[in-house]
Amino acid sequence: MSSVDVINAEGAKAGSVELPDDIFDVQANIPLMHQVVVAQLAAARQGTHKAKTRGEVSGGGKKPYKQKGTGRARQGSIRAPQFTGGGVVHGPQPRDYSQRTPKKMKAAALRGALSDRARDGRVHVVEAFLAGETPSTKAAIATLRKATESTKVLVVLSGYDELNWLSLRNEPTVHLIEAGQLNTYDVLVADEVVFTKEALEEFLGVPASADGREADGAEGDK
């Protein structure tokens, strides 16, 4: 297991936590991560695009000119695809872009992404961003900058951490996410990943080990 220091609101070391090898030190499968990210981005598409066919464009019910004797090509409707304002051939239609991705593939891709960040020393743990109980963006950012100076940071919070959420939600360099919603795309698009100690415990499913004590039973399917 590798360990990382836990930083308190004052920026001082407040212990350390062990990162389980089965989550933070596995071989990254790049094709798998690519497939999972593509599926996630595809699922985010609305799929509401629509182009009208010749049968859906209004007008064009009257034959534009007689069939014979004009020397021109025969036409039956000014809403045919070859006319300006006509229908579209094989145009986009509403569809669902989502792809079915097995849960084990998503979990393996997330482990690979977290392991890649952890091996480069880009996973950090903060005990708390604020010392008090009042939201403060300035104070939270000051604590965050003691952990990392990156301008693309993924901050992982517990599902009930309203105080830190209110403090960091308006910071443009920070992307907030709940521990239960952690995913491969958000990890890869960020340069650094910062967990609160509470969020790390929630993500692992057991209390994170502190000061060298092992955290047994970490969920391997995270």
mmCIF file of C-alpha atoms in Angstrom:
data_model
loop_
_atom_site.group_PDB
_atom_site.id
_atom_site.type_symbol
_atom_site.label_atom_id
_atom_site.label_comp_id
_atom_site.label_asym_id
_atom_site.label_seq_id
_atom_site.Cartn_x
_atom_site.Cartn_y
_atom_site.Cartn_z
ATOM 1 C CA MET A 1 0.000 0.000 0.000
ATOM 2 C CA SER A 2 1.064 3.538 -0.674
ATOM 3 C CA SER A 3 0.310 6.264 1.806
ATOM 4 C CA VAL A 4 -0.484 9.941 1.409
ATOM 5 C CA ASP A 5 -0.376 12.714 3.957
ATOM 6 C CA VAL A 6 -3.605 14.170 5.282
ATOM 7 C CA ILE A 7 -3.625 17.975 5.285
ATOM 8 C CA ASN A 8 -5.763 19.926 7.746
ATOM 9 C CA ALA A 9 -7.409 23.314 7.232
ATOM 10 C CA GLU A 10 -4.219 25.068 8.336
ATOM 11 C CA GLY A 11 -2.164 23.269 5.715
ATOM 12 C CA ALA A 12 -0.272 21.179 8.273
ATOM 13 C CA LYS A 13 0.112 17.401 8.192
ATOM 14 C CA ALA A 14 -2.586 15.737 10.274
ATOM 15 C CA GLY A 15 -1.612 12.099 9.806
ATOM 16 C CA SER A 16 -1.602 9.842 6.783
ATOM 17 C CA VAL A 17 -3.860 7.341 5.082
ATOM 18 C CA GLU A 18 -3.104 4.161 3.197
ATOM 19 C CA LEU A 19 -4.392 3.827 -0.367
ATOM 20 C CA PRO A 20 -5.325 0.178 -1.088
ATOM 21 C CA ASP A 21 -3.280 -1.330 -3.898
ATOM 22 C CA ASP A 22 -6.319 -3.045 -5.423
ATOM 23 C CA ILE A 23 -7.798 0.388 -6.170
ATOM 24 C CA PHE A 24 -4.872 2.815 -6.356
ATOM 25 C CA ASP A 25 -2.090 0.631 -7.739
ATOM 26 C CA VAL A 26 -3.420 -1.505 -10.585
ATOM 27 C CA GLN A 27 -2.361 -1.702 -14.213
ATOM 28 C CA ALA A 28 -4.184 0.898 -16.280
ATOM 29 C CA ASN A 29 -6.001 -0.613 -19.250
ATOM 30 C CA ILE A 30 -6.026 2.265 -21.735
ATOM 31 C CA PRO A 31 -8.387 0.695 -24.329
ATOM 32 C CA LEU A 32 -10.828 -0.152 -21.531
ATOM 33 C CA MET A 33 -10.717 3.373 -20.129
ATOM 34 C CA HIS A 34 -11.233 4.763 -23.632
ATOM 35 C CA GLN A 35 -14.284 2.563 -24.170
ATOM 36 C CA VAL A 36 -15.815 3.556 -20.834
ATOM 37 C CA VAL A 37 -15.192 7.273 -21.414
ATOM 38 C CA VAL A 38 -16.687 7.127 -24.916
ATOM 39 C CA ALA A 39 -19.756 5.372 -23.523
ATOM 40 C CA GLN A 40 -20.117 7.968 -20.764
ATOM 41 C CA LEU A 41 -19.878 10.885 -23.174
ATOM 42 C CA ALA A 42 -22.289 9.177 -25.568
ATOM 43 C CA ALA A 43 -24.832 8.717 -22.774
ATOM 44 C CA ALA A 44 -24.631 12.447 -22.036
ATOM 45 C CA ARG A 45 -25.814 13.331 -25.550
ATOM 46 C CA GLN A 46 -29.435 14.480 -25.743
ATOM 47 C CA GLY A 47 -30.087 12.890 -29.109
ATOM 48 C CA THR A 48 -32.874 15.376 -29.884
ATOM 49 C CA HIS A 49 -31.564 16.354 -33.327
ATOM 50 C CA LYS A 50 -34.146 16.193 -36.103
ATOM 51 C CA ALA A 51 -34.321 16.977 -39.822
ATOM 52 C CA LYS A 52 -37.580 16.831 -41.733
ATOM 53 C CA THR A 53 -38.066 14.379 -44.570
ATOM 54 C CA ARG A 54 -39.954 15.423 -47.716
ATOM 55 C CA GLY A 55 -43.113 14.015 -46.198
ATOM 56 C CA GLU A 56 -42.788 16.264 -43.137
ATOM 57 C CA VAL A 57 -42.037 19.587 -44.848
ATOM 58 C CA SER A 58 -45.176 21.694 -45.257
ATOM 59 C CA GLY A 59 -46.307 22.578 -48.778
ATOM 60 C CA GLY A 60 -45.367 20.954 -52.030
ATOM 61 C CA GLY A 61 -48.689 19.270 -52.586
ATOM 62 C CA LYS A 62 -49.140 20.783 -56.029
ATOM 63 C CA LYS A 63 -47.160 19.635 -59.027
ATOM 64 C CA PRO A 64 -44.837 22.594 -59.863
ATOM 65 C CA TYR A 65 -45.431 22.347 -63.622
ATOM 66 C CA LYS A 66 -46.874 19.946 -66.111
ATOM 67 C CA GLN A 67 -45.213 16.610 -66.753
ATOM 68 C CA LYS A 68 -44.421 17.027 -70.450
ATOM 69 C CA GLY A 69 -43.642 19.701 -72.985
ATOM 70 C CA THR A 70 -41.531 22.070 -70.901
ATOM 71 C CA GLY A 71 -38.148 20.598 -71.794
ATOM 72 C CA ARG A 72 -37.333 20.406 -68.117
ATOM 73 C CA ALA A 73 -36.938 17.413 -65.890
ATOM 74 C CA ARG A 74 -40.182 16.095 -64.535
ATOM 75 C CA GLN A 75 -40.954 17.151 -60.950
ATOM 76 C CA GLY A 76 -43.725 16.182 -58.593
ATOM 77 C CA SER A 77 -43.134 18.457 -55.615
ATOM 78 C CA ILE A 78 -41.052 21.498 -54.694
ATOM 79 C CA ARG A 79 -40.406 19.823 -51.336
ATOM 80 C CA ALA A 80 -38.307 17.080 -52.917
ATOM 81 C CA PRO A 81 -34.708 16.930 -51.566
ATOM 82 C CA GLN A 82 -33.188 18.547 -54.662
ATOM 83 C CA PHE A 83 -35.123 21.787 -54.055
ATOM 84 C CA THR A 84 -34.145 24.528 -51.641
ATOM 85 C CA GLY A 85 -36.471 24.224 -48.675
ATOM 86 C CA GLY A 86 -37.165 20.607 -49.464
ATOM 87 C CA GLY A 87 -36.813 17.605 -47.200
ATOM 88 C CA VAL A 88 -33.512 16.082 -46.113
ATOM 89 C CA VAL A 89 -32.435 12.647 -47.259
ATOM 90 C CA HIS A 90 -31.097 10.424 -44.472
ATOM 91 C CA GLY A 91 -30.992 13.398 -42.087
ATOM 92 C CA PRO A 92 -30.545 13.075 -38.310
ATOM 93 C CA GLN A 93 -33.451 11.654 -36.347
ATOM 94 C CA PRO A 94 -33.993 11.506 -32.563
ATOM 95 C CA ARG A 95 -32.119 8.567 -31.072
ATOM 96 C CA ASP A 96 -30.634 7.235 -27.885
ATOM 97 C CA TYR A 97 -26.816 7.282 -27.968
ATOM 98 C CA SER A 98 -26.301 5.428 -24.708
ATOM 99 C CA GLN A 99 -24.172 2.292 -24.754
ATOM 100 C CA ARG A 100 -24.481 -0.613 -22.392
ATOM 101 C CA THR A 101 -21.316 -0.876 -20.310
ATOM 102 C CA PRO A 102 -21.023 -3.651 -17.699
ATOM 103 C CA LYS A 103 -20.469 -2.467 -14.123
ATOM 104 C CA LYS A 104 -17.237 -4.448 -13.833
ATOM 105 C CA MET A 105 -15.796 -2.632 -16.841
ATOM 106 C CA LYS A 106 -16.683 0.748 -15.324
ATOM 107 C CA ALA A 107 -15.131 -0.266 -12.009
ATOM 108 C CA ALA A 108 -11.943 -1.549 -13.663
ATOM 109 C CA ALA A 109 -11.588 1.630 -15.727
ATOM 110 C CA LEU A 110 -12.030 3.800 -12.628
ATOM 111 C CA ARG A 111 -9.407 1.804 -10.736
ATOM 112 C CA GLY A 112 -7.010 2.256 -13.641
ATOM 113 C CA ALA A 113 -7.598 6.014 -13.774
ATOM 114 C CA LEU A 114 -7.132 6.434 -10.017
ATOM 115 C CA SER A 115 -4.015 4.285 -10.096
ATOM 116 C CA ASP A 116 -2.524 6.415 -12.859
ATOM 117 C CA ARG A 117 -3.062 9.568 -10.796
ATOM 118 C CA ALA A 118 -1.826 7.957 -7.572
ATOM 119 C CA ARG A 119 1.399 6.659 -9.135
ATOM 120 C CA ASP A 120 2.235 10.204 -10.234
ATOM 121 C CA GLY A 121 1.552 11.582 -6.763
ATOM 122 C CA ARG A 122 -1.546 13.390 -7.951
ATOM 123 C CA VAL A 123 -3.983 12.015 -5.364
ATOM 124 C CA HIS A 124 -4.285 14.100 -2.193
ATOM 125 C CA VAL A 125 -6.312 13.868 1.001
ATOM 126 C CA VAL A 126 -7.558 16.836 3.002
ATOM 127 C CA GLU A 127 -8.985 16.463 6.489
ATOM 128 C CA ALA A 128 -11.232 19.509 6.010
ATOM 129 C CA PHE A 129 -11.144 22.604 3.846
ATOM 130 C CA LEU A 130 -12.572 24.805 6.597
ATOM 131 C CA ALA A 131 -11.854 25.059 10.290
ATOM 132 C CA GLY A 132 -15.233 26.549 11.182
ATOM 133 C CA GLU A 133 -18.840 25.858 10.288
ATOM 134 C CA THR A 134 -19.386 28.845 7.995
ATOM 135 C CA PRO A 135 -18.925 28.439 4.215
ATOM 136 C CA SER A 136 -15.986 30.410 2.847
ATOM 137 C CA THR A 137 -14.671 30.104 -0.682
ATOM 138 C CA LYS A 138 -11.544 32.086 0.127
ATOM 139 C CA ALA A 139 -10.601 29.863 3.070
ATOM 140 C CA ALA A 140 -11.415 26.649 1.207
ATOM 141 C CA ILE A 141 -9.309 27.671 -1.797
ATOM 142 C CA ALA A 142 -6.430 28.604 0.503
ATOM 143 C CA THR A 143 -6.490 25.090 1.974
ATOM 144 C CA LEU A 144 -6.796 23.517 -1.468
ATOM 145 C CA ARG A 145 -3.771 25.413 -2.781
ATOM 146 C CA LYS A 146 -1.685 23.972 0.039
ATOM 147 C CA ALA A 147 -2.411 20.543 -1.407
ATOM 148 C CA THR A 148 -2.104 21.408 -5.107
ATOM 149 C CA GLU A 149 -1.566 24.424 -7.350
ATOM 150 C CA SER A 150 -3.216 22.788 -10.355
ATOM 151 C CA THR A 151 -5.907 24.685 -12.227
ATOM 152 C CA LYS A 152 -7.862 21.508 -13.045
ATOM 153 C CA VAL A 153 -8.715 19.820 -9.773
ATOM 154 C CA LEU A 154 -11.310 17.161 -9.044
ATOM 155 C CA VAL A 155 -12.481 17.489 -5.443
ATOM 156 C CA VAL A 156 -14.294 14.451 -4.071
ATOM 157 C CA LEU A 157 -16.688 15.147 -1.204
ATOM 158 C CA SER A 158 -18.951 12.936 0.852
ATOM 159 C CA GLY A 159 -22.636 12.947 0.066
ATOM 160 C CA TYR A 160 -23.459 15.006 3.173
ATOM 161 C CA ASP A 161 -20.632 17.551 3.027
ATOM 162 C CA GLU A 162 -22.714 20.660 2.352
ATOM 163 C CA LEU A 163 -20.221 23.019 3.977
ATOM 164 C CA ASN A 164 -17.345 22.266 1.591
ATOM 165 C CA TRP A 165 -19.721 22.009 -1.361
ATOM 166 C CA LEU A 166 -21.028 25.536 -0.762
ATOM 167 C CA SER A 167 -17.478 26.814 -0.322
ATOM 168 C CA LEU A 168 -16.006 25.372 -3.512
ATOM 169 C CA ARG A 169 -18.882 25.232 -5.991
ATOM 170 C CA ASN A 170 -18.144 28.633 -7.562
ATOM 171 C CA GLU A 171 -14.410 28.104 -8.036
ATOM 172 C CA PRO A 172 -13.805 27.684 -11.812
ATOM 173 C CA THR A 173 -10.645 25.587 -11.371
ATOM 174 C CA VAL A 174 -12.458 23.005 -9.252
ATOM 175 C CA HIS A 175 -14.902 20.307 -10.265
ATOM 176 C CA LEU A 176 -16.891 18.902 -7.355
ATOM 177 C CA ILE A 177 -18.253 15.383 -7.225
ATOM 178 C CA GLU A 178 -19.721 13.110 -4.583
ATOM 179 C CA ALA A 179 -17.761 9.989 -3.696
ATOM 180 C CA GLY A 180 -20.574 7.750 -4.920
ATOM 181 C CA GLN A 181 -20.551 9.471 -8.331
ATOM 182 C CA LEU A 182 -16.794 9.220 -8.964
ATOM 183 C CA ASN A 183 -16.158 8.137 -12.540
ATOM 184 C CA THR A 184 -13.348 7.523 -15.016
ATOM 185 C CA TYR A 185 -13.951 10.583 -17.199
ATOM 186 C CA ASP A 186 -13.824 13.120 -14.374
ATOM 187 C CA VAL A 187 -10.654 11.543 -12.970
ATOM 188 C CA LEU A 188 -8.880 11.581 -16.335
ATOM 189 C CA VAL A 189 -9.916 15.099 -17.309
ATOM 190 C CA ALA A 190 -8.532 16.497 -14.034
ATOM 191 C CA ASP A 191 -4.836 16.990 -13.355
ATOM 192 C CA GLU A 192 -5.151 16.345 -9.606
ATOM 193 C CA VAL A 193 -7.661 14.477 -7.440
ATOM 194 C CA VAL A 194 -8.314 15.694 -3.901
ATOM 195 C CA PHE A 195 -10.380 13.630 -1.470
ATOM 196 C CA THR A 196 -11.633 14.797 1.848
ATOM 197 C CA LYS A 197 -10.859 12.161 4.467
ATOM 198 C CA GLU A 198 -14.568 11.548 4.928
ATOM 199 C CA ALA A 199 -15.093 11.131 1.177
ATOM 200 C CA LEU A 200 -12.206 8.668 0.912
ATOM 201 C CA GLU A 201 -13.728 6.579 3.703
ATOM 202 C CA GLU A 202 -17.086 6.670 1.915
ATOM 203 C CA PHE A 203 -15.499 5.690 -1.402
ATOM 204 C CA LEU A 204 -13.567 2.772 0.091
ATOM 205 C CA GLY A 205 -16.566 1.617 2.084
ATOM 206 C CA VAL A 206 -14.556 1.376 5.316
ATOM 207 C CA PRO A 207 -12.765 3.908 7.518
ATOM 208 C CA ALA A 208 -9.546 4.914 5.796
ATOM 209 C CA SER A 209 -6.460 3.789 7.687
ATOM 210 C CA ALA A 210 -4.599 6.472 9.590
ATOM 211 C CA ASP A 211 -1.000 6.732 10.792
ATOM 212 C CA GLY A 212 0.070 3.490 9.194
ATOM 213 C CA ARG A 213 -2.896 1.291 10.256
ATOM 214 C CA GLU A 214 -4.252 -0.823 7.400
ATOM 215 C CA ALA A 215 -7.773 -0.399 6.107
ATOM 216 C CA ASP A 216 -8.958 -3.955 5.611
ATOM 217 C CA GLY A 217 -11.908 -4.918 3.470
ATOM 218 C CA ALA A 218 -11.727 -2.072 0.979
ATOM 219 C CA GLU A 219 -14.220 -2.602 -1.787
ATOM 220 C CA GLY A 220 -12.315 -3.867 -4.779
ATOM 221 C CA ASP A 221 -15.127 -3.044 -7.217
ATOM 222 C CA LYS A 222 -14.874 0.701 -6.734
#
